[in-house]
């Protein structure tokens, strides 16, 4: 339905062949973790030992295709795919999960505090954007999106466990989870619950030229959003970890003793907003930039410069808190910004990519 709607819009716009049209393909991705490298976090494959203060991580990505027509000044049509992952954990939990996945006995702590909140959402949708330039000094815009949820999971686990020399675990956990597909206890869906949902989100934008030299831009992403899933899988249980044992191949296995409920449930959720402020001071041939970003409950700061060379714009930015450089390049039809704290992306704890390709016809 989403694809057909967008193609219909393209067909109607193409009737006005004498007007200028623009099609863009873009990706906007930002990831951060102090638990494990972000790619391991997203894949749920923690192969790197966590840091001593490991407690949070996220990865948010939007892939999109947009269309603009000069006869509809200010309007933009989008189709998008979004991926959202958020993890909150206790440092003991991160260490224990890493050790369990790598068959390492949980003996570093006398008692491991378990506190894990894992959220995942994968949705596709379409959006309508509109921007209006009041004068040379003020530009504002808004974008409203409708989403269809393809995959959703929210898992919350708390409690305490202890490890023993024989790789068995002792302790008790409280567990609650809503899910459309994958879930902690690998419960199969035998057509008992639905795997779809829907949602809405609103983004706001503004750019102000306070003077000939100073520009401020504000981006409020997901500033309003609401998602719901109906009749999805649901589990709430107390888990007694005395069910752990060593299998016949010598590996630690987990067969918990459960007391609780498995069924279906409706669920509503919101995604943490992103608030970005960009301050740019123009001085001769160089722009000096200060970017502030709050994504959920994590703050980021970037400082740097932008300068033009022939028909291109180059950007050099640096995050002094997380020691992460960012490089950018822009030309008429192409833009890219890339930030990594490690040269090897598989080891990166902070990774962001913003890229856009434009076609005019």
XYZ file of C-alpha atoms in Angstrom:
361
model
C 0.000 0.000 0.000
C 2.764 2.442 0.923
C 4.700 1.752 -2.268
C 1.600 2.125 -4.488
C 0.642 5.408 -2.811
C 4.080 6.867 -3.422
C 4.211 5.693 -7.058
C 0.797 7.259 -7.674
C 2.108 10.588 -6.376
C 5.108 10.326 -8.699
C 2.827 9.645 -11.639
C 0.639 12.681 -10.977
C 3.624 14.937 -10.529
C 5.285 13.703 -13.705
C 2.366 15.078 -15.760
C 3.852 18.533 -15.257
C 6.990 17.665 -17.198
C 8.038 21.277 -17.780
C 8.563 21.852 -14.054
C 11.630 20.883 -12.098
C 11.497 17.744 -9.963
C 13.885 16.271 -7.411
C 14.269 12.703 -6.160
C 16.568 11.956 -3.219
C 17.811 8.763 -1.614
C 19.097 9.157 1.934
C 20.255 7.408 5.092
C 20.448 9.002 8.528
C 21.967 6.776 11.202
C 23.324 7.442 14.692
C 24.550 4.812 17.156
C 26.284 4.904 20.524
C 27.125 2.396 23.230
C 29.232 2.194 26.358
C 28.373 -1.507 26.715
C 29.851 -3.137 23.607
C 30.553 -2.079 19.991
C 27.339 -0.848 18.412
C 27.269 -3.518 15.690
C 27.529 -6.253 18.338
C 24.778 -4.573 20.329
C 22.397 -4.469 17.344
C 23.190 -8.082 16.373
C 22.786 -9.202 20.008
C 26.222 -10.836 19.777
C 28.367 -9.431 22.582
C 31.895 -10.674 21.854
C 33.784 -7.747 23.427
C 34.192 -7.372 27.211
C 31.992 -4.493 28.434
C 33.373 -1.396 30.071
C 33.180 -1.029 33.850
C 30.471 1.660 33.571
C 28.479 -0.103 30.840
C 24.822 0.839 31.154
C 23.322 2.168 27.895
C 23.340 2.068 24.146
C 21.160 2.903 21.148
C 21.072 2.712 17.374
C 18.603 4.666 15.232
C 18.524 4.594 11.437
C 16.198 5.973 8.781
C 16.478 4.920 5.123
C 14.354 6.926 2.725
C 13.338 8.066 -0.727
C 11.882 11.559 -1.169
C 10.242 13.470 -4.014
C 9.720 17.197 -4.605
C 8.035 19.109 -7.421
C 8.465 22.817 -8.090
C 4.716 23.268 -8.718
C 4.050 22.188 -5.135
C 6.443 24.608 -3.478
C 7.488 23.520 -0.022
C 5.974 20.016 -0.090
C 8.049 16.810 0.020
C 6.830 13.212 -0.171
C 8.752 10.394 1.540
C 8.785 6.633 1.894
C 11.003 5.406 4.736
C 12.236 2.463 6.742
C 13.249 3.055 10.367
C 15.231 0.887 12.796
C 15.293 1.749 16.509
C 17.241 -0.092 19.218
C 17.651 1.004 22.835
C 19.389 -0.857 25.658
C 19.635 0.100 29.332
C 21.608 -2.180 31.582
C 23.482 -2.487 34.868
C 27.253 -2.966 34.548
C 26.967 -6.363 36.284
C 24.316 -7.419 33.782
C 26.456 -6.443 30.793
C 29.418 -8.373 32.177
C 27.319 -11.432 32.999
C 25.619 -11.466 29.585
C 28.982 -11.224 27.811
C 30.436 -14.037 29.934
C 27.402 -16.283 29.440
C 27.504 -15.804 25.652
C 31.205 -16.691 25.585
C 30.980 -19.676 27.976
C 32.908 -17.889 30.735
C 31.956 -18.794 34.294
C 30.210 -15.975 36.142
C 32.738 -15.751 38.950
C 33.981 -12.139 38.657
C 31.248 -10.984 41.031
C 29.936 -12.627 44.170
C 26.509 -11.430 43.136
C 25.482 -10.143 39.699
C 22.758 -7.506 39.736
C 20.465 -8.077 36.772
C 18.792 -5.022 35.274
C 18.111 -5.027 31.550
C 15.674 -3.001 29.441
C 15.855 -3.895 25.739
C 13.714 -2.198 23.065
C 13.632 -2.843 19.306
C 11.366 -1.461 16.590
C 11.466 -1.900 12.828
C 8.851 -0.005 10.809
C 8.200 1.220 7.286
C 6.040 4.166 6.347
C 5.338 7.255 4.300
C 5.495 10.919 5.203
C 4.536 14.379 4.012
C 6.843 17.295 4.719
C 6.285 21.013 4.307
C 8.627 23.973 4.711
C 8.007 27.697 4.379
C 10.469 30.566 4.151
C 8.982 33.613 5.831
C 11.937 35.781 4.833
C 15.664 35.476 4.300
C 15.939 35.246 8.088
C 13.476 32.454 8.954
C 12.639 29.026 7.563
C 10.340 26.571 9.331
C 9.123 23.094 8.438
C 7.243 20.047 9.649
C 7.042 16.406 8.643
C 4.280 13.986 9.568
C 4.830 10.233 9.201
C 2.628 7.156 9.280
C 4.347 3.863 10.190
C 3.541 0.180 9.868
C 5.419 -1.931 12.431
C 7.165 -5.003 11.026
C 9.009 -6.054 14.177
C 8.758 -5.019 17.814
C 10.173 -6.217 21.104
C 10.362 -4.752 24.599
C 12.034 -6.918 27.237
C 12.555 -6.018 30.912
C 14.500 -8.324 33.240
C 15.511 -7.645 36.865
C 16.853 -9.642 39.811
C 20.108 -11.191 41.024
C 22.140 -14.263 40.051
C 25.311 -15.981 41.247
C 27.715 -18.083 39.212
C 29.356 -21.318 40.331
C 32.494 -23.204 39.260
C 30.452 -25.736 37.292
C 28.924 -22.897 35.169
C 25.525 -23.270 36.811
C 23.567 -20.212 37.942
C 21.701 -19.535 41.150
C 19.201 -16.750 41.644
C 15.801 -15.391 40.755
C 14.661 -13.050 38.019
C 11.524 -11.071 37.253
C 10.765 -10.952 33.555
C 8.214 -9.159 31.352
C 8.216 -8.970 27.581
C 6.029 -7.881 24.643
C 7.078 -9.125 21.211
C 5.997 -9.713 17.619
C 8.714 -12.241 16.703
C 11.926 -13.020 18.600
C 11.666 -13.243 22.357
C 13.875 -14.111 25.313
C 12.410 -17.577 25.901
C 12.117 -18.385 22.165
C 8.352 -18.897 22.389
C 7.019 -19.837 18.930
C 4.074 -18.059 17.358
C 1.581 -20.732 16.336
C -0.808 -18.120 14.924
C -1.683 -17.155 18.494
C -0.750 -13.494 18.203
C -0.406 -10.752 15.589
C 2.897 -9.407 14.333
C 1.830 -5.983 13.032
C 1.196 -2.543 14.476
C 1.054 1.110 13.479
C 2.318 4.481 14.589
C 2.548 8.203 13.907
C 5.370 10.691 14.361
C 5.993 14.410 13.845
C 9.318 16.152 13.152
C 9.803 19.932 13.325
C 12.555 22.091 11.805
C 13.563 25.744 11.976
C 16.481 27.804 10.684
C 17.088 31.394 11.781
C 19.649 33.880 10.464
C 20.249 36.115 13.468
C 22.704 38.215 11.474
C 24.781 38.052 8.322
C 27.275 35.910 10.260
C 25.256 33.740 12.637
C 22.782 30.962 11.731
C 20.926 28.673 14.144
C 19.133 25.502 13.056
C 16.904 23.336 15.253
C 15.758 19.788 14.371
C 13.193 18.124 16.621
C 12.874 14.531 15.453
C 10.050 12.354 16.821
C 9.047 15.309 18.990
C 5.585 13.755 18.986
C 5.086 10.056 18.329
C 2.711 7.279 19.287
C 2.886 3.587 18.362
C 0.607 0.676 19.176
C 0.584 -3.065 18.607
C -2.520 -5.190 19.089
C -2.653 -8.732 20.360
C 1.124 -9.293 20.330
C 2.942 -11.993 22.272
C 3.281 -11.352 25.998
C 5.137 -13.122 28.800
C 5.329 -12.187 32.484
C 7.121 -14.566 34.821
C 9.322 -15.202 37.812
C 12.356 -17.219 36.737
C 14.287 -19.498 39.077
C 17.749 -19.996 37.593
C 18.363 -23.260 39.430
C 17.299 -24.831 36.167
C 20.734 -24.160 34.662
C 22.800 -27.242 33.767
C 25.763 -28.465 31.711
C 24.766 -30.308 28.533
C 26.483 -33.425 27.157
C 28.883 -31.277 25.112
C 30.060 -29.344 28.129
C 28.264 -26.082 27.334
C 26.240 -24.054 29.794
C 22.534 -24.355 29.059
C 19.605 -22.496 30.506
C 16.349 -24.226 31.333
C 14.658 -21.876 33.778
C 11.880 -22.831 36.133
C 9.008 -20.515 35.224
C 6.002 -19.352 37.126
C 3.937 -16.816 35.291
C 1.776 -16.108 32.261
C 2.157 -16.531 28.493
C -0.458 -15.063 26.235
C -1.280 -12.010 24.122
C -1.576 -8.316 24.962
C -2.111 -4.870 23.444
C 0.790 -2.469 23.920
C 1.458 1.216 23.309
C 4.869 2.871 23.277
C 6.772 6.026 22.387
C 10.255 6.440 20.923
C 12.670 8.898 22.620
C 12.929 12.171 20.740
C 16.047 13.673 19.159
C 16.726 17.369 19.670
C 19.569 18.908 17.655
C 20.830 22.502 17.672
C 23.432 23.702 15.165
C 25.150 27.087 15.556
C 27.169 28.314 12.562
C 29.291 31.468 12.529
C 30.337 32.666 9.064
C 33.710 34.390 8.932
C 35.270 35.175 5.579
C 35.773 31.798 3.832
C 35.406 29.593 6.926
C 32.330 28.639 8.956
C 32.771 27.743 12.629
C 30.223 25.244 13.924
C 28.898 24.061 17.288
C 26.404 21.172 17.224
C 24.433 19.976 20.254
C 22.401 16.761 20.173
C 20.228 15.071 22.764
C 19.091 11.603 21.755
C 16.886 10.078 24.414
C 18.775 10.776 27.652
C 22.275 10.974 26.093
C 23.921 14.295 25.178
C 26.495 14.877 22.438
C 28.625 17.908 21.539
C 30.549 18.544 18.303
C 32.739 21.486 17.378
C 34.545 22.205 14.129
C 34.769 24.086 10.859
C 33.286 24.082 7.374
C 34.954 25.552 4.312
C 34.280 25.719 0.588
C 36.642 24.620 -2.158
C 35.526 25.225 -5.726
C 31.968 23.774 -5.869
C 32.369 21.562 -2.795
C 31.941 22.041 0.955
C 34.181 20.211 3.438
C 33.424 19.659 7.117
C 35.748 18.785 9.993
C 34.025 18.156 13.347
C 35.085 16.610 16.659
C 33.234 15.268 19.699
C 35.499 16.213 22.654
C 33.559 14.068 25.157
C 33.661 10.767 23.275
C 36.826 11.629 21.282
C 35.074 11.010 17.971
C 36.019 12.807 14.715
C 33.505 13.519 11.960
C 34.262 14.216 8.307
C 31.805 15.662 5.824
C 31.680 16.440 2.113
C 28.905 18.174 0.141
C 28.432 18.920 -3.536
C 25.268 19.848 -5.462
C 23.958 16.298 -5.875
C 25.695 14.464 -3.017
C 26.261 14.821 0.738
C 27.999 12.570 3.258
C 28.909 12.892 6.952
C 30.684 10.047 8.739
C 31.735 9.823 12.402
C 33.499 6.874 14.118
C 35.571 6.632 17.268
C 37.484 3.612 15.854
C 38.871 3.020 12.371
C 37.417 -0.487 12.478
C 33.591 -0.124 12.363
C 33.223 -3.521 14.062
C 34.938 -2.042 17.144
C 33.239 1.375 17.084
C 31.359 2.473 20.206
C 30.059 5.541 18.371
C 29.083 5.412 14.714
C 27.017 7.827 12.647
C 26.344 8.201 8.938
C 24.342 10.846 7.116
C 24.254 10.488 3.342
C 22.028 11.851 0.584
C 22.048 11.603 -3.208
C 19.859 13.968 -5.292
C 18.597 13.821 -8.882
C 17.128 16.877 -10.614
C 15.116 16.548 -13.812
